[in-house]
Tab-separated table of C-alpha atoms in Angstrom:
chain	number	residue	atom	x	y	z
E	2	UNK	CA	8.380	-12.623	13.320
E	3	UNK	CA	8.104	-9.325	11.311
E	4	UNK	CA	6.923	-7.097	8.279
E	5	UNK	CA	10.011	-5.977	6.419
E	6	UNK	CA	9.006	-2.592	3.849
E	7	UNK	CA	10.967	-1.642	0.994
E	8	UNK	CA	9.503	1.594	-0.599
E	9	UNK	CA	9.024	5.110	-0.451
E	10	UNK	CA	8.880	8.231	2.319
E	11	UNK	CA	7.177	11.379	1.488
E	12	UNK	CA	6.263	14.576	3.026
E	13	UNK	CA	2.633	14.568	2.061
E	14	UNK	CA	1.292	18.534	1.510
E	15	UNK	CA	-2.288	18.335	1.604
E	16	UNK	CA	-4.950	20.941	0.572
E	17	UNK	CA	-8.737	20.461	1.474
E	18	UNK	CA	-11.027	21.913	-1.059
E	19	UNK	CA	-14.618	22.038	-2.156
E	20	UNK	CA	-14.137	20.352	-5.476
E	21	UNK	CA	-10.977	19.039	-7.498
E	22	UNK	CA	-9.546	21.509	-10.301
E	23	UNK	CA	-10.609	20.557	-13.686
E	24	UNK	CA	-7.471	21.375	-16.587
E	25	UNK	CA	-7.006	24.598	-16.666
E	26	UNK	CA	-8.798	25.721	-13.231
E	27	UNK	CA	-7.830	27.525	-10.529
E	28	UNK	CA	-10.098	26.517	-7.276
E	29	UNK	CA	-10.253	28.102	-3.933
E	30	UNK	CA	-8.937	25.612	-1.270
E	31	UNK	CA	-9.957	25.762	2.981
E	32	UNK	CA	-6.937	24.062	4.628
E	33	UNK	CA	-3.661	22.833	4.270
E	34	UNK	CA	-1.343	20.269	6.260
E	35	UNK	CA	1.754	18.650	5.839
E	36	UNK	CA	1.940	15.060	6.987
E	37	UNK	CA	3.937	12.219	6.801
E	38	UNK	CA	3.109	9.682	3.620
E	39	UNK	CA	4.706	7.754	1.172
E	40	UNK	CA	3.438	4.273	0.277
E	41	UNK	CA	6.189	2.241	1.718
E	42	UNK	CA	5.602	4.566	4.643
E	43	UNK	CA	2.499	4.383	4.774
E	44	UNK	CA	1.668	0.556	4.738
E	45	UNK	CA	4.846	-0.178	7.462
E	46	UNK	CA	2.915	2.149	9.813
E	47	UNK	CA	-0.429	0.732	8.917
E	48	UNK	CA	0.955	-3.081	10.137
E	49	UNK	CA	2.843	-1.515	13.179
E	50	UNK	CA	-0.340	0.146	14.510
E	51	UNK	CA	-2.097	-3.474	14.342
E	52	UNK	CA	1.026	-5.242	16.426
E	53	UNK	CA	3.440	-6.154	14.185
E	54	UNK	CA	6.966	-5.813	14.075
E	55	UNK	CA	7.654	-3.574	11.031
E	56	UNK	CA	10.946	-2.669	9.832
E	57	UNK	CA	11.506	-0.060	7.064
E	58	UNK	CA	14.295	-0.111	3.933
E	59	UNK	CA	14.716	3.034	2.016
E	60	UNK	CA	15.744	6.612	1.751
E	61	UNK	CA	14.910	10.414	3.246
E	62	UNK	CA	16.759	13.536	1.783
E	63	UNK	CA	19.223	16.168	3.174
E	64	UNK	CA	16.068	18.339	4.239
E	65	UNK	CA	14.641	19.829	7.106
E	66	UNK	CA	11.712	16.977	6.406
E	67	UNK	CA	14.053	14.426	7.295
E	68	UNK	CA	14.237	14.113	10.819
E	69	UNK	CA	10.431	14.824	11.110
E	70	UNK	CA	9.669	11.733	8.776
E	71	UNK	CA	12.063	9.598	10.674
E	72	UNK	CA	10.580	10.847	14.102
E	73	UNK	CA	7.115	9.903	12.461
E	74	UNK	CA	8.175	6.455	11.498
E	75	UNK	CA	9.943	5.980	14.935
E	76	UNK	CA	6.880	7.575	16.808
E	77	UNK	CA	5.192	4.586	15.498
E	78	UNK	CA	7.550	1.615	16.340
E	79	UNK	CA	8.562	0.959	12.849
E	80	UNK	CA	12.482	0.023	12.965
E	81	UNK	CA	14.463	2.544	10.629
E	82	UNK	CA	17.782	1.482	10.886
E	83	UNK	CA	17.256	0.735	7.257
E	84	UNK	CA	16.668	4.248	6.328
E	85	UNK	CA	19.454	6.205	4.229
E	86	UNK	CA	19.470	9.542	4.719
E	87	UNK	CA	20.608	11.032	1.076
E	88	UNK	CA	21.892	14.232	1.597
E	89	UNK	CA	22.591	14.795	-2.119
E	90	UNK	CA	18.954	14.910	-2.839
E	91	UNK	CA	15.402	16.391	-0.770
E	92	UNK	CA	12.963	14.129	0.779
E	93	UNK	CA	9.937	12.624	-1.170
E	94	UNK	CA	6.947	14.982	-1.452
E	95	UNK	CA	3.529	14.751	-2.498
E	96	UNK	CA	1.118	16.985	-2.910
E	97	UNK	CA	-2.493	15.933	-2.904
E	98	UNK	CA	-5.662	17.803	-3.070
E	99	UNK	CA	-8.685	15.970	-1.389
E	100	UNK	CA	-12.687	17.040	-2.323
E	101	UNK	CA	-15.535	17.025	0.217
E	102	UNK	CA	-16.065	13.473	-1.502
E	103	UNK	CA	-13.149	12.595	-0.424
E	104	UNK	CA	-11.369	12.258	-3.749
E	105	UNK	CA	-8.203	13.378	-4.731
E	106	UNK	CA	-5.424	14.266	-7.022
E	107	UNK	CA	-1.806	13.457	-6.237
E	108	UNK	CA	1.871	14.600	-7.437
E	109	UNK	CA	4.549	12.428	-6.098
E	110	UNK	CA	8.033	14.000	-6.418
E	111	UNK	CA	10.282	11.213	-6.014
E	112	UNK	CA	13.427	12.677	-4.692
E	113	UNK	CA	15.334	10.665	-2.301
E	114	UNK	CA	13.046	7.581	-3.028
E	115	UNK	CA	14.189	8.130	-6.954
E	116	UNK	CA	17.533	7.091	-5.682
E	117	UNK	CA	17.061	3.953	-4.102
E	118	UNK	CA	19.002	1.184	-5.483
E	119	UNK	CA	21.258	-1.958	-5.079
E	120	UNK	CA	22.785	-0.111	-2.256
E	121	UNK	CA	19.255	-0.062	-0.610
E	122	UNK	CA	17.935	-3.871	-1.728
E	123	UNK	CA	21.533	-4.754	-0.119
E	124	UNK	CA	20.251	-3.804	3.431
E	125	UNK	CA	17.313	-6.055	3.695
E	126	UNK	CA	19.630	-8.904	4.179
E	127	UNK	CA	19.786	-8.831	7.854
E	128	UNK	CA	16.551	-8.846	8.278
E	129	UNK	CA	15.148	-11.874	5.884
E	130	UNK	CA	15.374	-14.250	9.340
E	131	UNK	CA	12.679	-13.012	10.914
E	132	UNK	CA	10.554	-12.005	7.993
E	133	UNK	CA	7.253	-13.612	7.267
E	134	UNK	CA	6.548	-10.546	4.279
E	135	UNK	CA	7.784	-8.154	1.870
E	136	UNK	CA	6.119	-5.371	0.862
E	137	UNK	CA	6.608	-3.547	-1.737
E	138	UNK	CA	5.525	-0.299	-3.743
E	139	UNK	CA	5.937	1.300	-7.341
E	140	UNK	CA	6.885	4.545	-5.834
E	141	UNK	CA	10.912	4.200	-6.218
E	142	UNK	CA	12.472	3.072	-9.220
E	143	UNK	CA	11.054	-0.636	-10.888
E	144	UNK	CA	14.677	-2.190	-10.780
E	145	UNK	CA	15.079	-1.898	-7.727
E	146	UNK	CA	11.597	-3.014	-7.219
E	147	UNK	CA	12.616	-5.936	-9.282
E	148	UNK	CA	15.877	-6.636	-7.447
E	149	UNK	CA	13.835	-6.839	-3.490
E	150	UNK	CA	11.124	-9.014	-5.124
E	151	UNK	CA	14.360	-11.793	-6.410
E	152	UNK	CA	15.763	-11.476	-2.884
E	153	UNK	CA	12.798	-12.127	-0.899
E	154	UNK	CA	11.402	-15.047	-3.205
E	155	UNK	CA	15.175	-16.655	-2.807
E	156	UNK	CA	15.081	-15.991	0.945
E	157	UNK	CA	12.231	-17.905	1.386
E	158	UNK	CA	9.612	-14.519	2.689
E	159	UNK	CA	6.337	-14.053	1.071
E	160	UNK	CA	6.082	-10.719	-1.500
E	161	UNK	CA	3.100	-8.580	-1.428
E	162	UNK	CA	3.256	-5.874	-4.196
E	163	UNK	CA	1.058	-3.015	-4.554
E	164	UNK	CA	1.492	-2.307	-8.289
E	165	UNK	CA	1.165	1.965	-7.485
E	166	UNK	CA	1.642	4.101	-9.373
E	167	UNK	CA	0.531	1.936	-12.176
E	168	UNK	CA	3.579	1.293	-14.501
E	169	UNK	CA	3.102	1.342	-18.549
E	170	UNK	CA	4.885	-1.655	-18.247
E	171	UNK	CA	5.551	-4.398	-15.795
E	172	UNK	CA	7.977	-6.698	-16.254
E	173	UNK	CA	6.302	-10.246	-17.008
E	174	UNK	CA	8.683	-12.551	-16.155
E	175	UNK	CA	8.329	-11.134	-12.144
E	176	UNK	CA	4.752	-12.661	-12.004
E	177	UNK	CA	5.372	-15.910	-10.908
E	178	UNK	CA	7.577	-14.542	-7.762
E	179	UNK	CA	4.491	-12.615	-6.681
E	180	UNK	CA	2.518	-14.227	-4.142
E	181	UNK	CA	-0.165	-11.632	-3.403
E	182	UNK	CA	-0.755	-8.660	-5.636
E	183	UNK	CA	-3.235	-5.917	-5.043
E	184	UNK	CA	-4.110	-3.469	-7.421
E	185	UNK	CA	-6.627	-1.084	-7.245
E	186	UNK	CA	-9.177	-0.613	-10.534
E	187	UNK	CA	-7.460	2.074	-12.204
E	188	UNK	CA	-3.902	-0.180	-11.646
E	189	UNK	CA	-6.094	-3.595	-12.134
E	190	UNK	CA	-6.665	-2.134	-15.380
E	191	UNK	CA	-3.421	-0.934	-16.364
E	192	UNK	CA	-2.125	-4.406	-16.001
E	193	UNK	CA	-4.458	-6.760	-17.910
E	194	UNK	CA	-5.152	-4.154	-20.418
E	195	UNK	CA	-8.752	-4.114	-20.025
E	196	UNK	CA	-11.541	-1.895	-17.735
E	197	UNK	CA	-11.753	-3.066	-14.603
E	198	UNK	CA	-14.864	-1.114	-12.724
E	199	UNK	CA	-17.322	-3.508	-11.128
E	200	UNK	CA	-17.025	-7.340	-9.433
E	201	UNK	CA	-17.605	-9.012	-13.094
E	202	UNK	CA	-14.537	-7.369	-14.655
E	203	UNK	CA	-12.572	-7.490	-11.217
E	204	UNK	CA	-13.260	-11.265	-11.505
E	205	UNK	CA	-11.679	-11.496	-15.307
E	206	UNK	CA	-8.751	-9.458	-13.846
E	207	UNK	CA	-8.198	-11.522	-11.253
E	208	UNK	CA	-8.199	-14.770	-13.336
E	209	UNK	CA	-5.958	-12.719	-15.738
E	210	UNK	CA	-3.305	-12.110	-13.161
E	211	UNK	CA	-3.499	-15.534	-11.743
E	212	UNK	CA	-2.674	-16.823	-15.406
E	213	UNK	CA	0.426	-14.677	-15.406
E	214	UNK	CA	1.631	-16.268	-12.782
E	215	UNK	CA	0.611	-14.698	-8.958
E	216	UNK	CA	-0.314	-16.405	-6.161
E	217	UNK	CA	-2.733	-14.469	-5.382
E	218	UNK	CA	-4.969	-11.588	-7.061
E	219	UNK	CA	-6.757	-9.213	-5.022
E	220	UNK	CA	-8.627	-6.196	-6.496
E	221	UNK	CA	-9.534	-3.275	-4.715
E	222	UNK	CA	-12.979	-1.895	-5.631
E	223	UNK	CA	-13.276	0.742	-3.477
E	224	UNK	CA	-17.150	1.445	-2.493
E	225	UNK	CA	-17.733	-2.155	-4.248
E	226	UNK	CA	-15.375	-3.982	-2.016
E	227	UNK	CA	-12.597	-6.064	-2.614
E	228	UNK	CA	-12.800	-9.157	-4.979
E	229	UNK	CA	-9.739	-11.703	-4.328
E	230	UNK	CA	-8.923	-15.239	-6.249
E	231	UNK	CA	-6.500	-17.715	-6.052
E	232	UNK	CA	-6.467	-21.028	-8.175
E	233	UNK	CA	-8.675	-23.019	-5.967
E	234	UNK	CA	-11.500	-20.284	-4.593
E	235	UNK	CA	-12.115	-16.330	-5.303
E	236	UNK	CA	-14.375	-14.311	-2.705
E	237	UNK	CA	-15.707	-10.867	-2.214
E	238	UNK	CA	-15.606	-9.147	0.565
E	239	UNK	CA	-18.028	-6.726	0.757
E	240	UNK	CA	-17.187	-2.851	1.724
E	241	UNK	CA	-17.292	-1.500	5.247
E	242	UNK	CA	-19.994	1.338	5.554
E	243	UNK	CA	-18.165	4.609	6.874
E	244	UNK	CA	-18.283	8.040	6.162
E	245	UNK	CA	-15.261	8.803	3.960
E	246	UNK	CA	-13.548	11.905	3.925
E	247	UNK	CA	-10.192	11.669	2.406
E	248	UNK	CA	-9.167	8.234	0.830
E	249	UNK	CA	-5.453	8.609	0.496
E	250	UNK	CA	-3.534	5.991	1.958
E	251	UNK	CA	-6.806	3.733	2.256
E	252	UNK	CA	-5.036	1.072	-0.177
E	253	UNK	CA	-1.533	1.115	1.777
E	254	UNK	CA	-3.758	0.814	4.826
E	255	UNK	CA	-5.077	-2.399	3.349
E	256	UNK	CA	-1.710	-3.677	2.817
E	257	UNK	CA	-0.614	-3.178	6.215
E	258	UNK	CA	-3.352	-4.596	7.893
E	259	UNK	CA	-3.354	-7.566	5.895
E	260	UNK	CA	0.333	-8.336	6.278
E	261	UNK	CA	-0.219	-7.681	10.025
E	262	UNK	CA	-2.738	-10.460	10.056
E	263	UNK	CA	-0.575	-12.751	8.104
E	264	UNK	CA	2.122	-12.245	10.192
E	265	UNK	CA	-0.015	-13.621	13.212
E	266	UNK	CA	-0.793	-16.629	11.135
E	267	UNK	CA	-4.339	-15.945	9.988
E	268	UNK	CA	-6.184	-17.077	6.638
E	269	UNK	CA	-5.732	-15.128	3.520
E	270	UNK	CA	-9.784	-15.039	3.938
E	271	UNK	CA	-9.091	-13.151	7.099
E	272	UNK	CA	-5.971	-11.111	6.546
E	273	UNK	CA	-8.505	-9.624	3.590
E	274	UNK	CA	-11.234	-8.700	6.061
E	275	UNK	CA	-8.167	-7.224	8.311
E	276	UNK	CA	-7.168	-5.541	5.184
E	277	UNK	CA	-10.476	-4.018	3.823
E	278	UNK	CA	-10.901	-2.804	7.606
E	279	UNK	CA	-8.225	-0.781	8.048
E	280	UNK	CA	-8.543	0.822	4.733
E	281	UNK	CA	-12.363	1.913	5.467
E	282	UNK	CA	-11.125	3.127	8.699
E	283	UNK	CA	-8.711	4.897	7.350
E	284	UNK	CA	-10.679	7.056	5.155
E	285	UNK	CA	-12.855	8.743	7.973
E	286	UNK	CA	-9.714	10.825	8.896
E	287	UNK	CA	-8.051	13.464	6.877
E	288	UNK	CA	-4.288	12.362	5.813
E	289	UNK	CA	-1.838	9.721	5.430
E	290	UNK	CA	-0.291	8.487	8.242
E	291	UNK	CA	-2.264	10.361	10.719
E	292	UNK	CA	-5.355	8.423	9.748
E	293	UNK	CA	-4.272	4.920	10.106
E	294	UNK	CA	-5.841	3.015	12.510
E	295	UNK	CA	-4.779	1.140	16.127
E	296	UNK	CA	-5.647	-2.076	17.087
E	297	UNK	CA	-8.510	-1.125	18.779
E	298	UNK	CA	-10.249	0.691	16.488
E	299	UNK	CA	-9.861	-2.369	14.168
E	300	UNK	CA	-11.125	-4.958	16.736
E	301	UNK	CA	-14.229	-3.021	16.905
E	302	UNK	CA	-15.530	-2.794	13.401
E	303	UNK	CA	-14.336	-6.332	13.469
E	304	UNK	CA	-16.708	-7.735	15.923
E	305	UNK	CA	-18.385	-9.497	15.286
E	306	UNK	CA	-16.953	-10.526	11.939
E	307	UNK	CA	-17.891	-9.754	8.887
E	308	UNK	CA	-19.104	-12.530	6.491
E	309	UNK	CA	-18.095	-12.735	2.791
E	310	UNK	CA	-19.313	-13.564	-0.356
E	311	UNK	CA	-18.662	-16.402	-2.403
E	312	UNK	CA	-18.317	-15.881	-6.338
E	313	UNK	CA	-18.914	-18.570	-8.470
């Protein structure tokens, strides 16, 4: 079986600094890096670091970035045969600035991955067989978002959406194909049009989503954990204690690793612990891709495992 991943490929410029700018403020940064990101990216090397077979769908530029994305992706055993390489255009970039809180503030610039299209949704076909997920981003345009997530539900393959960026407006009628969304607080919020920013709210959220029509909800508290619900039972699973130093890519991390547990046949109880794992680890390295973690690494924090809470 396999991960299929429809979404975007950046070129992630990274600058370490004391403390983020406010408006208005020029701050003095201490190092810089480019490294390979993107959210679709991102969460198909996550799963393919844990074991599974991940294949890729979507687009790099005419750049010089290119090739070193692809080589990235590639390096990682994520299959890229899916990947257009748009020469009218330049590869996705980010930049990101990341505090000694590890904090940030990101700039996506879609390029390439504001082209993707029909053309692109048209070359998952080949590769529903063997699918047991889709997942998807917010970081290339919503239609064609909204044409992968019609085409997996009809083929049969599960759809996991991270709903990031959060849009002003998502469409509701796409809901009910949705089995597992994940949205952050700040994206929890956008979506049910209310704060969400501890368990109690998280819980409302979730029941909010679930009403619309999801599967399943799962909110990403960050320090506070992760709070998921379906219609029969809702847990929280408590955060991992690590020392955090750059949290970008921590919630595609969570993707990936719990697709990769799904795809292996796990629980949804489990494929969350998976999921919360790899995001924790993940933030105790500086960068996207680069801080994504192996198997290994997650079989140790994993044993013995973790317990969760019940919410009633």
């Amino acid at each position: 079986m396999s991960i299929l991943v429809f979404g975007s490929i950046n070129m992630d410029l990274v600058v370490q600094t004391p403390r983020l700018p406010q408006p208005g403020e020029t701050v003095t940064g201490y190092n810089f890096l480019s490294v390979a990101g993107g959210k679709g990216a991102n969460q198909a090397v996550a799963a393919a670091r844990l074991g599974a077979k991940t294949d890729i769908v979507g687009r790099v530029g005419g750049d010089a970035f290119a090739e070193e994305l692809l080589e990235e992706l590639k390096g990682n055993r994520v299959g890229c045969k899916g990947v257009l390489r748009d020469n009218t255009t330049h590869s996705g970039l980010a930049t990101i600035a990341v505090d000694n809180h590890g904090e940030n503030q990101i700039i996506i610039i879609p390029g390439a991955n504001g082209s993707v299209g029909h053309e692109d949704v048209q070359r998952l076909q080949p590769l529903w067989e063997e699918a047991t997920s889709l997942l998807l981003q917010l970081e290339i345009p919503l239609k064609a978002v909204e044409a992968a997530i019609h085409a997996a539900h009809n083929a049969g393959v599960r759809v996991i959406l991270d709903p990031a960026p959060a849009p002003d407006v998502f469409p509701q009628q796409l809901y009910p194909l949705v089995d597992i969304i994940t949205p952050n607080e700040t994206e929890a919020s956008q979506l049910v049009g209310f704060p969400v920013n501890n368990v109690e709210t998280a819980q409302k959220a979730a029941d909010t989503l679930l009403s619309f029509g999801v599967k399943t909800a799962v909110i990403k508290l960050g320090s506070k954990g992760v709070f998921w619900a379906t219609k029969s039972e809702s847990f929280l699973v408590p955060a991992f204690a690590v020392n955090a130093v750059d949290t970008v890519a921590a919630g595609d991390a969570f993707n990936g690793g719990m697709a990769a547990a799904l795809d292996e046949g796990r629980s949804l109880k489990e494929a969350i612990l998976w999921g919360a794992a790899t995001g924790a680890l993940s933030t105790t390295q500086v960068g996207a891709q680069s801080s994504l973690p192996d198997r290994q690494a997650l079989d140790n924090v994993l044993m013995p495992p973790m317990s969760t809470l019940t919410i009633n």
